[in-house]
PDB file of C-alpha atoms in Angstrom:
ATOM      1  CA  MET A   1     118.582  89.323  96.505  1.00 62.00           C
ATOM      2  CA  THR A   2     115.220  90.350  96.459  1.00 86.00           C
ATOM      3  CA  VAL A   3     113.750  92.098  99.487  1.00 96.00           C
ATOM      4  CA  VAL A   4     111.264  90.188 101.790  1.00 97.00           C
ATOM      5  CA  THR A   5     108.093  91.670 102.673  1.00 98.00           C
ATOM      6  CA  ILE A   6     107.239  91.015 106.256  1.00 98.00           C
ATOM      7  CA  THR A   7     104.424  91.102 107.996  1.00 98.00           C
ATOM      8  CA  ASP A   8     102.749  90.321 111.673  1.00 98.00           C
ATOM      9  CA  ASP A   9     102.081  86.873 110.169  1.00 97.00           C
ATOM     10  CA  ASN A  10     105.682  86.030 108.866  1.00 98.00           C
ATOM     11  CA  PHE A  11     107.849  88.269 111.447  1.00 97.00           C
ATOM     12  CA  ASP A  12     108.947  85.497 113.999  1.00 96.00           C
ATOM     13  CA  GLU A  13     110.055  83.333 110.669  1.00 96.00           C
ATOM     14  CA  GLU A  14     111.646  85.960 108.742  1.00 97.00           C
ATOM     15  CA  VAL A  15     113.263  87.861 111.360  1.00 97.00           C
ATOM     16  CA  SER A  16     113.551  86.151 114.724  1.00 95.00           C
ATOM     17  CA  SER A  17     114.523  83.004 113.218  1.00 95.00           C
ATOM     18  CA  SER A  18     116.941  84.233 110.901  1.00 96.00           C
ATOM     19  CA  GLN A  19     120.448  82.863 110.907  1.00 94.00           C
ATOM     20  CA  THR A  20     121.691  86.127 109.444  1.00 96.00           C
ATOM     21  CA  PRO A  21     121.091  89.461 110.867  1.00 97.00           C
ATOM     22  CA  VAL A  22     117.900  90.857 109.356  1.00 98.00           C
ATOM     23  CA  LEU A  23     117.924  94.896 108.273  1.00 98.00           C
ATOM     24  CA  VAL A  24     113.798  95.791 108.435  1.00 98.00           C
ATOM     25  CA  ASP A  25     112.709  98.979 106.874  1.00 98.00           C
ATOM     26  CA  TYR A  26     109.350 100.003 108.758  1.00 98.00           C
ATOM     27  CA  TRP A  27     107.708 102.323 105.979  1.00 98.00           C
ATOM     28  CA  ALA A  28     104.012 103.428 104.763  1.00 98.00           C
ATOM     29  CA  THR A  29     103.022 103.651 101.011  1.00 97.00           C
ATOM     30  CA  TRP A  30     102.025 107.745 102.493  1.00 97.00           C
ATOM     31  CA  CYS A  31     105.626 108.114 103.433  1.00 97.00           C
ATOM     32  CA  GLY A  32     107.647 110.939 101.556  1.00 97.00           C
ATOM     33  CA  PRO A  33     111.213 109.809 103.319  1.00 97.00           C
ATOM     34  CA  CYS A  34     110.185 106.131 103.115  1.00 97.00           C
ATOM     35  CA  LYS A  35     110.204 106.582  99.222  1.00 96.00           C
ATOM     36  CA  MET A  36     113.428 107.977  99.101  1.00 96.00           C
ATOM     37  CA  VAL A  37     114.806 105.305 101.553  1.00 96.00           C
ATOM     38  CA  SER A  38     113.151 102.461  99.430  1.00 96.00           C
ATOM     39  CA  PRO A  39     115.624 101.971  96.447  1.00 96.00           C
ATOM     40  CA  LEU A  40     118.572 102.268  98.909  1.00 97.00           C
ATOM     41  CA  VAL A  41     117.224  99.359 100.777  1.00 97.00           C
ATOM     42  CA  GLU A  42     116.762  97.556  97.624  1.00 96.00           C
ATOM     43  CA  GLU A  43     120.392  98.339  96.738  1.00 96.00           C
ATOM     44  CA  VAL A  44     122.128  97.362  99.865  1.00 97.00           C
ATOM     45  CA  ALA A  45     120.045  94.099  99.662  1.00 96.00           C
ATOM     46  CA  THR A  46     122.095  93.094  96.841  1.00 96.00           C
ATOM     47  CA  GLU A  47     125.529  94.559  97.926  1.00 96.00           C
ATOM     48  CA  PHE A  48     125.102  92.295 101.498  1.00 97.00           C
ATOM     49  CA  GLU A  49     123.700  89.444  99.783  1.00 94.00           C
ATOM     50  CA  GLY A  50     124.635  86.401 102.027  1.00 94.00           C
ATOM     51  CA  LYS A  51     125.474  88.770 105.213  1.00 96.00           C
ATOM     52  CA  LEU A  52     122.176  90.617 105.510  1.00 97.00           C
ATOM     53  CA  LYS A  53     118.872  89.350 104.941  1.00 97.00           C
ATOM     54  CA  VAL A  54     116.565  92.507 104.246  1.00 98.00           C
ATOM     55  CA  GLY A  55     112.715  92.854 104.482  1.00 98.00           C
ATOM     56  CA  LYS A  56     110.345  95.824 104.264  1.00 98.00           C
ATOM     57  CA  LEU A  57     107.118  95.906 106.906  1.00 98.00           C
ATOM     58  CA  ASP A  58     103.922  98.481 105.705  1.00 98.00           C
ATOM     59  CA  VAL A  59     103.100  99.518 109.433  1.00 98.00           C
ATOM     60  CA  ASP A  60      99.753 100.709 108.013  1.00 97.00           C
ATOM     61  CA  THR A  61      98.670  96.573 107.456  1.00 98.00           C
ATOM     62  CA  ASN A  62     101.289  95.188 110.141  1.00 98.00           C
ATOM     63  CA  GLN A  63     100.479  97.556 113.048  1.00 97.00           C
ATOM     64  CA  ALA A  64     101.141  94.892 115.622  1.00 97.00           C
ATOM     65  CA  SER A  65     105.038  94.355 114.760  1.00 97.00           C
ATOM     66  CA  ALA A  66     105.203  98.189 114.361  1.00 97.00           C
ATOM     67  CA  ALA A  67     104.208  98.299 117.964  1.00 97.00           C
ATOM     68  CA  LYS A  68     106.383  95.623 119.273  1.00 96.00           C
ATOM     69  CA  GLN A  69     109.134  97.717 118.588  1.00 96.00           C
ATOM     70  CA  ASN A  70     107.859 100.891 119.535  1.00 96.00           C
ATOM     71  CA  VAL A  71     108.027 102.166 116.028  1.00 97.00           C
ATOM     72  CA  MET A  72     106.674 105.367 116.257  1.00 95.00           C
ATOM     73  CA  SER A  73     108.215 107.539 113.175  1.00 97.00           C
ATOM     74  CA  ILE A  74     109.089 106.108 109.554  1.00 98.00           C
ATOM     75  CA  PRO A  75     110.907 105.437 107.988  1.00 98.00           C
ATOM     76  CA  THR A  76     112.354 103.293 110.817  1.00 98.00           C
ATOM     77  CA  LEU A  77     115.243 100.998 109.769  1.00 98.00           C
ATOM     78  CA  ILE A  78     116.020  98.248 112.634  1.00 98.00           C
ATOM     79  CA  ILE A  79     118.563  95.866 112.384  1.00 98.00           C
ATOM     80  CA  PHE A  80     117.948  92.355 114.084  1.00 98.00           C
ATOM     81  CA  ARG A  81     120.379  89.572 114.957  1.00 97.00           C
ATOM     82  CA  ASP A  82     119.030  86.407 116.759  1.00 95.00           C
ATOM     83  CA  GLY A  83     115.907  88.045 116.913  1.00 94.00           C
ATOM     84  CA  GLU A  84     117.063  91.219 118.926  1.00 96.00           C
ATOM     85  CA  VAL A  85     117.341  94.381 118.070  1.00 97.00           C
ATOM     86  CA  VAL A  86     121.207  95.533 117.710  1.00 97.00           C
ATOM     87  CA  ALA A  87     120.597  98.962 116.134  1.00 98.00           C
ATOM     88  CA  GLN A  88     117.793 101.438 115.117  1.00 97.00           C
ATOM     89  CA  GLN A  89     117.561 104.496 112.640  1.00 97.00           C
ATOM     90  CA  VAL A  90     114.891 106.458 112.172  1.00 97.00           C
ATOM     91  CA  GLY A  91     114.606 109.243 109.204  1.00 97.00           C
ATOM     92  CA  ALA A  92     115.817 109.065 106.222  1.00 95.00           C
ATOM     93  CA  LEU A  93     119.337 108.244 105.440  1.00 95.00           C
ATOM     94  CA  ASN A  94     121.598 108.737 102.130  1.00 96.00           C
ATOM     95  CA  LYS A  95     123.612 105.577 100.586  1.00 97.00           C
ATOM     96  CA  SER A  96     126.440 106.264 102.456  1.00 97.00           C
ATOM     97  CA  GLN A  97     124.879 106.527 105.543  1.00 97.00           C
ATOM     98  CA  LEU A  98     122.615 103.209 105.440  1.00 98.00           C
ATOM     99  CA  THR A  99     126.017 101.316 104.484  1.00 97.00           C
ATOM    100  CA  GLU A 100     127.879 102.804 107.367  1.00 98.00           C
ATOM    101  CA  PHE A 101     125.000 101.791 109.721  1.00 98.00           C
ATOM    102  CA  ILE A 102     124.653  98.420 108.436  1.00 98.00           C
ATOM    103  CA  GLU A 103     128.385  97.757 108.450  1.00 97.00           C
ATOM    104  CA  THR A 104     128.746  98.976 111.910  1.00 97.00           C
ATOM    105  CA  ASN A 105     126.187  96.698 113.269  1.00 97.00           C
ATOM    106  CA  ILE A 106     126.407  93.355 111.308  1.00 93.00           C
TER     107      ILE A 106
END
């Protein structure tokens, strides 16, 4: 499973209209903790294939979507179900924390 690139333009299509829960990783190229979380996000995309859609949203180039979710710090991970926020985690997580965050909320 590949990680979907989410933008202001495709947010509704990829997230709000998704039949499966969606994990969105809000990140930026200059963010050190984001670089630590990124490979873990890609791992869980494979592990939860079929149960969870995983996407990444660059907050610098997609400020409207980040602002809509009140993302103030990155990395921020948000799980959406039926277009609604069901869980949010701010800051870097290790693999077991990320897996637990997903399992608890999907």
